[in-house]
């Protein structure tokens, strides 16, 4: 009877663990250790004999060498323990070991706690418990990187388990989180090739070769065909003193793989020889983008026909050809090179001078049937006339035309041919950008021809193909630029002929046109709900009138545009309203801008205000409108800092600068 009662009252494993927890809570640590050890010995995995810990494993050493902690726990064993006992994921056994390790922690015996944590890992490598305890002890020992590796190993061992299904797995993630930012770095070359290319895209092209010296593995990997994209965009920065030698360039081109470079940009040609250029171009038959600046006078280009079938972008910067009569010779304009790229060339930029061959009565312009955008930034105007008509014949599919810096020698001749082929002249022209600041020094006849050319360009296809127009030139005596007849063609009335039904934007910071002129240009686009942006440039103040009168009168001529629902961007430039405005009549601009319900971006500037006074105008505008972004160059110093704070309070982004002018202009669908 007494024997059966003894059996009935014998404590179970869970009882022993509970007794141990009570002893731990009472800080009776030695008693707790005895109870937890007794609970461990009652686990069925021991099979009635003493189970020792395996001493063959060295988790810290494995982690230091980048090995697998899970594999070490799972498979490494050279002693009798592995042959005698199997793994054990009994919850009570693991719990007793975990509590005993916690007790050793409380007694500041971290070495003993570490051994018990490693024992948990040995018994149950697929459970989070051992990783949690071992990682915690490693952190207490200030071995943070080792702790991070342990937590990571535990997460990897449970990657098939849903995080939400295991509270302890969630604890693993939380425990690793503060360490992950510092220790999650890995060799980037172990990542997929697309990510490697993205990472190295933050380096200048000339900085990538230095990475080859990191180690032999990096050298082999970065120059392998897998990473050929790293070497295909050969963009040499402006700050670079000299280009690499021919031998280095040849190696880079070989690393780029079949087809060589896809993009070559050399903004400053210091160190560029004819042999280097010929090597780059000959070895890159798949070239798509070429941008060269400041070429030496003895430079030659390949003349092999059919070499380039993918070359879409060409840009020659600061290259003077006006005094050279022999094309395609060293130093001459590379006309044959352009012609050989005709089947694919879509974007051409000439910055510096218009080739002399393109000017005069019988110009020689290469036929580029696929060209979509042409930009000519002319710093020195040719004494010869520059006929736009011949360009339209050579570039029939042109969509974007930009001639800036000096356009004073533009010529509409030959008039008879214009009339005969009017419907076929640039039927796809969508973007027209013209700018100059220096034509006042030109003879009067040149100015009249220029005005006629501009008028002709704006009314091509009845103006209906144009989506974006930007004019930046002084226009004091150009009040009839969009009305009346041409001086050279008196029977041609641009106001009656043009419609501009698809115009999306009209931009200008210099060209002042009246509201009546603007109405001819913009009203149809407002009716068709196409217009999204336009600028207003205000006239100069009269010396005899009251300050602000001219700008107030000018703004009133634009009242017809108020409330246009599609307008999202407006520009207001060179205005001067009353110095101390008392009402909306003295400062009508904020109320005018507030009439546009969807206006979100404003570009605003004027040289007729001090910074502080101009800032008060901008503040008045912000209070009445729902703007998101304001661009301005007219506020400086302390006034700018104060204006930024006000803009931030109003939820407006204030940008000190001008509205971006991308090229080519994005056209969308």
XYZ file of C-alpha atoms in Angstrom:
669
model
C 0.000 0.000 0.000
C 2.753 2.424 0.943
C 4.702 1.412 -2.177
C 1.837 2.275 -4.537
C 1.325 5.598 -2.779
C 5.013 6.436 -3.355
C 4.691 5.698 -7.038
C 1.623 7.865 -7.324
C 3.350 10.843 -5.728
C 6.646 10.594 -7.705
C 7.113 13.939 -9.560
C 7.053 14.042 -13.352
C 9.461 15.906 -15.648
C 7.090 18.852 -15.852
C 6.827 18.858 -12.055
C 10.601 18.939 -11.722
C 10.797 21.835 -14.168
C 8.085 23.728 -12.293
C 9.868 23.151 -8.963
C 13.089 24.379 -10.544
C 11.397 27.553 -11.800
C 10.094 28.299 -8.306
C 13.592 27.813 -6.904
C 14.982 30.109 -9.603
C 12.398 32.766 -8.781
C 13.397 32.523 -5.123
C 17.056 32.920 -6.187
C 17.871 29.452 -4.857
C 20.019 28.815 -7.896
C 21.864 25.700 -6.699
C 18.566 23.996 -5.844
C 17.209 25.042 -9.267
C 20.224 23.491 -11.012
C 19.654 20.162 -9.249
C 15.965 20.115 -10.198
C 16.604 21.004 -13.855
C 19.312 18.304 -14.052
C 16.924 15.743 -12.597
C 14.314 16.699 -15.176
C 16.846 16.239 -18.002
C 17.825 12.781 -16.770
C 14.177 11.658 -16.861
C 13.930 12.246 -20.649
C 13.297 8.985 -22.555
C 16.190 9.776 -24.940
C 18.677 8.867 -22.172
C 17.281 5.312 -22.016
C 18.072 5.030 -18.346
C 21.775 5.912 -18.619
C 23.689 9.126 -18.220
C 23.726 11.201 -21.426
C 26.783 13.395 -21.881
C 27.261 16.352 -24.174
C 29.218 15.975 -27.440
C 32.468 17.967 -27.342
C 33.311 17.576 -31.034
C 31.496 20.689 -32.177
C 33.002 24.180 -32.352
C 30.245 26.548 -33.419
C 32.230 29.743 -32.946
C 35.100 28.557 -35.142
C 32.697 27.397 -37.849
C 30.901 30.758 -37.766
C 34.200 32.655 -37.984
C 35.105 30.775 -41.181
C 31.701 31.324 -42.772
C 30.578 27.721 -42.286
C 27.141 26.374 -41.464
C 26.252 26.321 -37.771
C 23.280 24.087 -38.559
C 25.465 21.493 -40.327
C 27.936 21.591 -37.449
C 25.135 20.836 -34.981
C 23.524 18.238 -37.209
C 26.416 16.171 -38.483
C 29.741 16.889 -36.758
C 30.497 14.207 -34.151
C 33.525 11.915 -33.791
C 32.820 10.543 -30.307
C 30.539 7.858 -28.880
C 27.707 10.295 -28.068
C 26.579 10.497 -31.678
C 26.635 6.726 -32.050
C 24.903 6.071 -28.725
C 22.191 8.715 -28.655
C 19.917 10.194 -31.273
C 18.694 13.769 -31.628
C 15.989 14.819 -29.178
C 13.346 17.488 -29.615
C 11.401 16.560 -26.476
C 9.931 19.841 -25.251
C 10.576 19.092 -21.564
C 14.192 18.088 -22.183
C 14.838 21.278 -24.199
C 12.995 23.402 -21.632
C 14.990 21.966 -18.717
C 18.295 22.656 -20.503
C 17.166 26.168 -21.428
C 16.179 26.971 -17.836
C 19.462 25.552 -16.538
C 21.385 27.792 -18.969
C 19.330 30.757 -17.724
C 20.209 29.820 -14.150
C 23.929 29.793 -14.995
C 23.438 33.236 -16.583
C 21.922 34.504 -13.336
C 24.919 33.087 -11.455
C 27.213 34.893 -13.954
C 28.669 31.553 -15.061
C 28.461 32.312 -18.776
C 30.826 29.492 -19.800
C 28.492 26.910 -18.238
C 25.486 28.666 -19.764
C 27.183 28.572 -23.167
C 27.755 24.806 -22.899
C 24.089 24.170 -22.086
C 22.979 26.405 -24.979
C 25.261 24.487 -27.347
C 23.826 21.249 -25.955
C 20.312 22.423 -26.881
C 21.587 23.086 -30.395
C 23.148 19.612 -30.514
C 19.893 17.935 -29.422
C 17.495 19.918 -31.647
C 19.202 21.817 -34.502
C 15.854 22.522 -36.190
C 14.252 24.234 -33.182
C 14.744 27.980 -32.490
C 15.406 27.434 -28.754
C 19.125 26.689 -28.944
C 19.815 29.564 -31.322
C 17.914 31.999 -29.084
C 19.792 30.990 -25.936
C 23.212 30.730 -27.594
C 22.777 34.098 -29.310
C 21.771 35.777 -26.062
C 24.831 34.437 -24.245
C 27.094 35.511 -27.121
C 25.710 39.037 -26.786
C 26.332 38.973 -23.027
C 29.934 38.068 -23.883
C 30.002 41.062 -26.305
C 30.397 38.762 -29.302
C 27.794 40.589 -31.368
C 28.831 39.339 -34.797
C 28.841 35.745 -33.540
C 25.369 36.336 -32.051
C 24.134 37.690 -35.407
C 25.462 34.602 -37.190
C 23.738 32.327 -34.659
C 20.386 34.093 -35.055
C 20.754 33.993 -38.831
C 21.580 30.272 -38.718
C 18.425 29.663 -36.671
C 16.307 31.587 -39.162
C 17.836 29.643 -42.059
C 17.205 26.340 -40.270
C 13.518 27.276 -39.970
C 13.044 28.888 -43.383
C 10.339 26.359 -44.276
C 8.337 27.370 -41.191
C 5.898 30.270 -41.397
C 7.083 33.055 -39.100
C 3.612 33.645 -37.691
C 3.218 30.010 -36.657
C 6.066 30.038 -34.120
C 6.439 32.653 -31.348
C 10.058 31.622 -30.781
C 10.851 32.045 -34.466
C 9.404 35.538 -34.214
C 11.699 36.111 -31.227
C 14.651 35.042 -33.405
C 13.818 37.693 -35.986
C 13.365 40.340 -33.294
C 16.643 39.371 -31.610
C 18.531 39.613 -34.908
C 17.001 42.919 -35.996
C 19.312 45.334 -34.067
C 22.379 43.396 -35.274
C 21.329 42.817 -38.857
C 22.067 46.331 -40.099
C 25.668 46.134 -38.919
C 26.578 42.557 -39.792
C 24.462 41.645 -42.810
C 27.161 42.826 -45.204
C 28.288 40.213 -47.676
C 30.493 40.024 -50.709
C 28.403 41.796 -53.375
C 29.771 39.495 -56.061
C 27.786 36.650 -54.473
C 24.579 38.426 -55.492
C 22.787 37.973 -58.843
C 24.482 39.683 -61.793
C 21.668 42.244 -62.097
C 22.199 43.389 -58.500
C 25.982 43.475 -58.956
C 25.521 45.715 -61.998
C 23.208 47.987 -59.988
C 25.696 48.255 -57.106
C 28.638 49.074 -59.373
C 26.552 51.597 -61.329
C 27.156 54.006 -58.436
C 30.851 54.055 -59.357
C 32.349 56.085 -62.166
C 33.451 53.849 -65.012
C 37.111 54.692 -64.348
C 36.744 53.586 -60.709
C 35.726 50.021 -61.601
C 39.257 48.904 -62.646
C 40.463 49.691 -59.113
C 38.018 47.047 -57.845
C 39.935 44.412 -59.803
C 42.775 44.796 -57.305
C 40.636 43.794 -54.294
C 41.501 40.127 -54.777
C 41.994 37.549 -57.513
C 38.413 36.346 -57.176
C 37.067 39.866 -57.772
C 39.371 40.221 -60.783
C 38.189 36.936 -62.306
C 34.529 37.589 -61.533
C 34.279 41.222 -62.659
C 36.048 40.507 -65.952
C 34.046 37.354 -66.697
C 31.304 37.273 -69.365
C 28.733 37.196 -66.545
C 29.500 40.837 -65.736
C 30.195 42.146 -69.235
C 27.571 44.873 -68.728
C 29.893 46.655 -66.305
C 32.248 47.433 -69.198
C 29.699 48.344 -71.864
C 28.983 51.899 -70.696
C 32.372 53.585 -71.046
C 31.570 56.946 -69.454
C 34.723 58.898 -68.638
C 34.045 61.751 -66.150
C 34.991 65.344 -66.892
C 37.399 65.418 -63.952
C 39.478 62.590 -65.431
C 42.880 63.912 -66.435
C 43.816 61.409 -69.165
C 42.198 58.458 -70.862
C 43.729 55.017 -70.213
C 46.300 53.699 -72.674
C 45.485 51.692 -75.782
C 46.319 48.396 -74.042
C 43.969 49.083 -71.119
C 41.179 50.206 -73.460
C 41.595 47.025 -75.500
C 41.218 44.917 -72.339
C 38.107 46.838 -71.269
C 36.544 46.318 -74.682
C 37.270 42.590 -74.483
C 35.591 42.437 -71.059
C 32.539 44.135 -72.579
C 32.014 41.010 -74.665
C 30.707 40.632 -78.173
C 29.806 43.950 -79.765
C 32.098 45.988 -77.513
C 30.873 49.139 -75.791
C 27.253 50.237 -75.988
C 27.839 53.758 -74.702
C 30.964 55.911 -75.031
C 31.067 59.330 -73.342
C 34.275 61.388 -73.371
C 33.360 64.964 -72.328
C 36.974 66.169 -72.359
C 39.317 64.615 -74.862
C 42.557 65.083 -72.949
C 44.674 62.050 -73.719
C 42.384 60.966 -76.560
C 44.363 60.167 -79.684
C 43.139 59.165 -83.103
C 44.328 55.590 -82.474
C 42.355 55.360 -79.219
C 39.189 56.723 -80.828
C 39.496 54.372 -83.793
C 40.037 51.437 -81.411
C 36.945 52.341 -79.379
C 34.742 52.773 -82.440
C 36.031 49.822 -84.487
C 35.726 47.431 -81.537
C 32.160 48.543 -80.761
C 29.889 47.588 -83.680
C 26.954 47.402 -81.228
C 27.514 51.004 -80.094
C 24.261 52.808 -79.236
C 25.370 56.144 -77.739
C 28.405 58.296 -78.620
C 29.170 61.593 -76.848
C 32.477 63.337 -77.613
C 33.709 66.769 -76.564
C 36.689 69.008 -77.370
C 38.129 66.729 -80.025
C 41.696 67.408 -81.171
C 42.070 68.825 -84.674
C 43.664 65.660 -86.098
C 40.879 63.255 -85.128
C 39.573 60.691 -87.646
C 36.422 58.572 -87.663
C 35.758 55.133 -89.167
C 34.343 55.250 -92.677
C 33.401 51.581 -93.021
C 29.872 51.273 -94.344
C 27.383 49.172 -92.388
C 29.540 49.079 -89.241
C 26.900 50.628 -86.976
C 23.336 49.354 -87.016
C 22.356 50.267 -83.442
C 23.866 53.736 -83.031
C 20.933 55.913 -81.920
C 22.544 58.849 -80.093
C 25.438 61.012 -81.323
C 26.655 64.153 -79.588
C 29.640 66.248 -80.709
C 30.465 69.065 -78.263
C 32.621 72.172 -78.702
C 33.910 71.097 -82.081
C 34.806 73.822 -84.574
C 34.370 72.952 -88.235
C 33.506 76.321 -89.723
C 36.992 76.932 -91.094
C 37.444 73.434 -92.540
C 36.403 72.684 -96.075
C 37.471 69.057 -96.405
C 34.933 66.708 -94.910
C 35.887 63.316 -93.472
C 39.612 64.083 -93.497
C 41.445 64.186 -90.151
C 39.966 67.146 -88.303
C 37.105 67.579 -90.752
C 33.437 67.119 -90.038
C 32.651 63.335 -89.954
C 29.888 63.450 -92.548
C 30.411 59.881 -93.804
C 30.424 58.608 -90.205
C 26.992 60.182 -89.675
C 25.752 58.878 -92.999
C 26.874 55.337 -92.152
C 24.769 55.481 -88.976
C 21.733 56.770 -90.867
C 19.727 53.559 -90.612
C 19.596 53.760 -86.797
C 20.481 57.332 -85.759
C 17.576 58.935 -83.868
C 19.144 61.707 -81.749
C 21.856 64.147 -82.876
C 23.416 66.973 -80.856
C 25.961 69.426 -82.255
C 27.269 71.794 -79.584
C 29.658 74.508 -80.710
C 29.243 75.423 -84.372
C 26.998 74.421 -87.227
C 29.163 72.689 -89.856
C 29.955 75.081 -92.688
C 28.805 72.417 -95.149
C 25.271 72.753 -93.798
C 25.114 76.495 -94.516
C 25.017 78.613 -97.646
C 23.010 78.409 -100.864
C 23.892 74.767 -101.658
C 24.315 73.015 -98.315
C 25.507 69.421 -98.035
C 23.513 67.761 -95.264
C 23.649 63.977 -94.689
C 20.371 62.142 -95.221
C 19.233 60.771 -91.854
C 15.765 59.309 -92.431
C 15.297 57.972 -88.865
C 16.421 61.096 -87.004
C 13.859 62.142 -84.376
C 15.629 64.872 -82.406
C 18.181 67.486 -83.464
C 19.828 69.911 -81.057
C 22.305 72.533 -82.210
C 23.852 74.670 -79.481
C 25.549 77.355 -81.524
C 28.114 79.530 -79.740
C 29.409 81.310 -82.853
C 26.983 82.162 -85.644
C 28.160 81.420 -89.159
C 28.297 84.391 -91.551
C 26.482 82.151 -94.042
C 22.713 81.746 -94.011
C 21.346 78.555 -92.501
C 18.294 77.264 -94.343
C 15.916 75.202 -92.239
C 14.214 73.824 -95.351
C 17.243 71.739 -96.347
C 17.264 70.191 -92.880
C 13.633 69.182 -93.315
C 14.583 67.473 -96.558
C 17.508 65.611 -94.927
C 15.689 64.733 -91.682
C 12.114 64.045 -92.840
C 10.936 62.252 -89.674
C 12.205 64.856 -87.208
C 10.052 65.185 -84.071
C 12.129 67.547 -81.918
C 14.177 70.556 -83.027
C 16.260 72.702 -80.686
C 18.552 75.512 -81.832
C 19.903 77.558 -78.956
C 22.563 80.103 -77.995
C 22.651 81.768 -81.434
C 20.009 81.391 -84.139
C 20.367 84.743 -85.868
C 21.383 83.318 -89.279
C 18.282 81.128 -89.729
C 16.865 81.635 -93.201
C 13.486 80.589 -94.673
C 14.815 80.424 -98.233
C 14.211 78.916 -100.763
C 10.668 80.245 -100.501
C 9.392 78.671 -103.709
C 10.262 75.159 -102.526
C 8.601 75.757 -99.161
C 5.392 76.641 -100.944
C 5.611 73.660 -103.273
C 6.180 71.068 -100.513
C 4.376 72.747 -97.626
C 2.380 69.690 -96.552
C 5.473 67.449 -96.478
C 7.722 69.635 -94.308
C 8.227 67.918 -90.941
C 4.735 66.484 -90.541
C 5.787 64.846 -87.241
C 7.400 67.905 -85.586
C 6.260 67.919 -81.945
C 8.890 69.983 -80.109
C 10.290 73.358 -81.208
C 12.893 75.137 -79.058
C 14.612 78.321 -80.242
C 16.744 80.674 -78.174
C 19.256 83.465 -78.600
C 20.442 86.555 -76.755
C 22.556 88.255 -79.388
C 20.636 89.021 -82.567
C 20.479 92.743 -81.992
C 23.957 92.984 -83.457
C 22.758 91.387 -86.717
C 21.641 93.426 -89.756
C 17.920 94.183 -90.050
C 17.435 91.839 -93.028
C 18.791 88.935 -90.992
C 16.261 89.689 -88.248
C 13.383 89.763 -90.721
C 14.433 86.449 -92.227
C 14.753 84.996 -88.738
C 11.257 86.180 -87.811
C 9.844 84.674 -90.973
C 11.612 81.365 -90.307
C 10.235 81.171 -86.775
C 6.728 81.951 -87.978
C 6.968 79.310 -90.656
C 8.126 76.698 -88.166
C 5.322 77.440 -85.720
C 2.608 77.034 -88.337
C 3.844 73.805 -89.924
C 0.950 71.342 -90.129
C -1.312 74.239 -89.037
C 0.563 74.051 -85.736
C -1.383 70.926 -84.811
C 1.583 68.537 -84.640
C 3.380 70.748 -82.086
C 3.118 69.677 -78.453
C 5.859 71.760 -76.841
C 7.198 75.195 -77.833
C 9.965 77.052 -76.027
C 11.126 80.487 -77.188
C 13.861 82.292 -75.285
C 14.819 85.443 -77.110
C 14.245 89.180 -76.576
C 10.991 90.224 -78.210
C 10.620 93.965 -77.666
C 9.478 94.577 -81.237
C 7.943 91.161 -81.883
C 4.430 91.902 -80.719
C 2.964 90.243 -83.805
C 4.968 87.005 -83.777
C 1.782 84.899 -83.784
C -0.403 87.304 -85.762
C -0.303 89.237 -89.002
C 1.538 88.353 -92.180
C 5.169 87.587 -92.945
C 7.297 90.457 -94.130
C 8.783 88.186 -96.784
C 5.434 86.527 -97.544
C 2.829 89.302 -97.154
C -0.041 87.109 -98.348
C 0.489 84.565 -95.544
C -1.496 85.216 -92.310
C -0.219 82.986 -89.507
C -3.139 83.917 -87.252
C -5.683 82.573 -89.720
C -3.644 79.563 -90.778
C -2.586 78.016 -87.424
C -4.647 76.218 -84.788
C -2.282 74.607 -82.204
C -4.978 72.187 -81.087
C -2.537 69.674 -79.533
C -0.155 72.058 -77.776
C 0.814 70.823 -74.293
C 3.187 73.594 -73.227
C 4.547 77.007 -74.186
C 7.693 77.934 -72.247
C 9.668 81.169 -72.221
C 11.570 83.279 -69.707
C 12.443 86.113 -72.139
C 9.861 86.306 -74.906
C 7.112 88.724 -73.901
C 3.927 88.273 -75.909
C 0.607 89.965 -75.242
C -2.451 88.145 -74.010
C -4.032 88.487 -77.465
C -1.020 86.814 -79.060
C -1.054 84.095 -76.422
C -4.758 83.556 -77.003
C -4.110 82.682 -80.646
C -1.426 80.227 -79.554
C -3.098 78.637 -76.514
C -6.886 78.987 -76.618
C -7.569 76.002 -78.881
C -5.340 73.770 -76.746
C -7.337 74.833 -73.680
C -10.584 73.977 -75.476
C -9.272 70.543 -76.470
C -7.972 70.051 -72.891
C -4.392 69.487 -74.052
C -2.599 72.479 -72.529
C -0.823 71.658 -69.255
C 1.785 74.437 -68.978
C 2.540 77.954 -70.192
C 4.675 80.938 -69.213
C 3.908 84.642 -69.011
C 6.762 87.109 -69.481
C 5.876 90.649 -68.426
C 6.928 93.836 -70.268
C 9.341 96.411 -68.925
C 7.915 99.259 -66.875
C 7.411 102.619 -68.528
C 9.590 105.397 -67.175
C 6.601 107.759 -67.162
C 3.966 105.472 -65.641
C 3.231 104.383 -62.102
C 5.183 101.363 -60.826
C 3.166 98.217 -61.470
C 0.880 99.615 -64.177
C 2.526 97.737 -67.060
C 2.440 94.352 -65.282
C -1.152 94.826 -64.095
C -2.310 95.732 -67.614
C -0.391 92.819 -69.108
C -1.886 90.288 -66.678
C -5.393 91.524 -67.488
C -4.849 90.561 -71.125
C -4.517 86.936 -69.910
C -7.852 86.836 -68.063
C -9.308 84.669 -70.849
C -7.101 81.782 -69.601
C -8.339 81.866 -65.984
C -9.772 78.631 -64.658
C -8.290 76.354 -67.344
C -8.725 72.920 -65.705
C -5.845 71.119 -67.442
C -3.121 73.651 -66.582
C -0.768 72.170 -63.979
C 2.375 74.286 -64.457
C 2.725 78.052 -64.882
C 5.692 80.379 -65.223
C 5.658 84.101 -64.378
C 8.760 86.143 -65.164
C 10.034 89.738 -64.973
C 6.888 91.266 -63.426
C 6.812 94.341 -61.180
C 3.641 95.083 -59.221
C 2.958 97.801 -56.655
C 5.626 98.198 -54.009
C 3.230 98.177 -51.045
C 0.113 96.339 -52.252
C -3.057 97.107 -50.297
C -5.503 94.900 -52.208
C -5.850 92.420 -55.096
C -5.762 95.256 -57.625
C -2.262 96.191 -56.465
C -1.084 92.546 -56.492
C -3.372 90.576 -58.830
C -0.972 87.669 -59.455
C -1.973 85.439 -56.463
C -5.674 85.672 -57.334
C -4.907 84.976 -61.003
C -2.916 81.838 -60.139
C -5.576 80.667 -57.679
C -8.109 80.552 -60.522
C -6.406 77.441 -61.964
C -7.919 74.551 -59.967
C -5.215 71.998 -60.785
C -2.146 74.223 -60.707
C 0.594 72.339 -58.843
C 3.930 73.755 -60.085
C 5.014 77.387 -60.377
C 8.199 78.802 -61.902
C 8.557 82.416 -60.816
C 11.338 84.992 -61.192
C 11.889 88.718 -61.528
C 14.895 91.017 -61.493
C 12.755 93.979 -60.371
C 12.475 93.034 -56.673
C 14.738 92.705 -53.683
C 14.897 89.218 -52.189
C 12.794 90.174 -49.167
C 10.096 91.894 -51.232
C 9.940 89.061 -53.740
C 9.543 86.579 -50.885
C 6.391 88.412 -49.724
C 4.905 87.941 -53.206
C 5.646 84.211 -53.094
C 4.090 83.917 -49.617
C 0.928 85.660 -50.833
C 0.745 83.179 -53.719
C 1.182 80.150 -51.444
C -1.673 81.278 -49.187
C -4.202 81.406 -52.020
C -3.146 78.411 -54.114
C -2.677 74.649 -53.706
C 0.834 74.499 -55.111
C 3.118 71.540 -54.493
C 6.385 72.902 -55.955
C 7.795 76.388 -56.565
C 10.952 77.056 -58.600
C 12.611 80.451 -58.161
C 16.012 82.111 -58.595
C 14.967 85.509 -57.243
C 15.352 84.982 -53.499
C 18.731 84.701 -51.787
C 20.299 84.557 -48.343
C 18.251 85.046 -45.180
C 15.076 85.726 -47.148
C 15.457 82.351 -48.867
C 15.867 80.544 -45.532
C 12.757 82.234 -44.144
C 10.797 81.467 -47.300
C 11.788 77.801 -47.093
C 10.335 77.578 -43.586
C 7.073 79.199 -44.663
C 6.876 76.892 -47.690
C 7.442 73.849 -45.474
C 4.609 74.955 -43.188
C 2.371 75.319 -46.251
C 3.349 71.868 -47.571
C 5.141 73.360 -50.588
C 8.520 72.186 -51.925
C 10.663 75.251 -52.655
C 13.452 74.737 -55.199
C 16.116 77.403 -55.644
C 16.650 77.160 -59.379
C 14.855 76.862 -62.676
C 12.297 74.366 -63.872
C 14.137 71.338 -65.357
C 14.378 71.257 -69.151
C 15.114 67.648 -70.182
C 16.334 66.824 -73.679
C 14.981 65.096 -75.623
C 11.636 66.231 -74.238
C 9.624 63.237 -72.925
C 6.613 62.870 -75.200
C 4.799 59.992 -73.514
C 2.158 58.204 -75.525
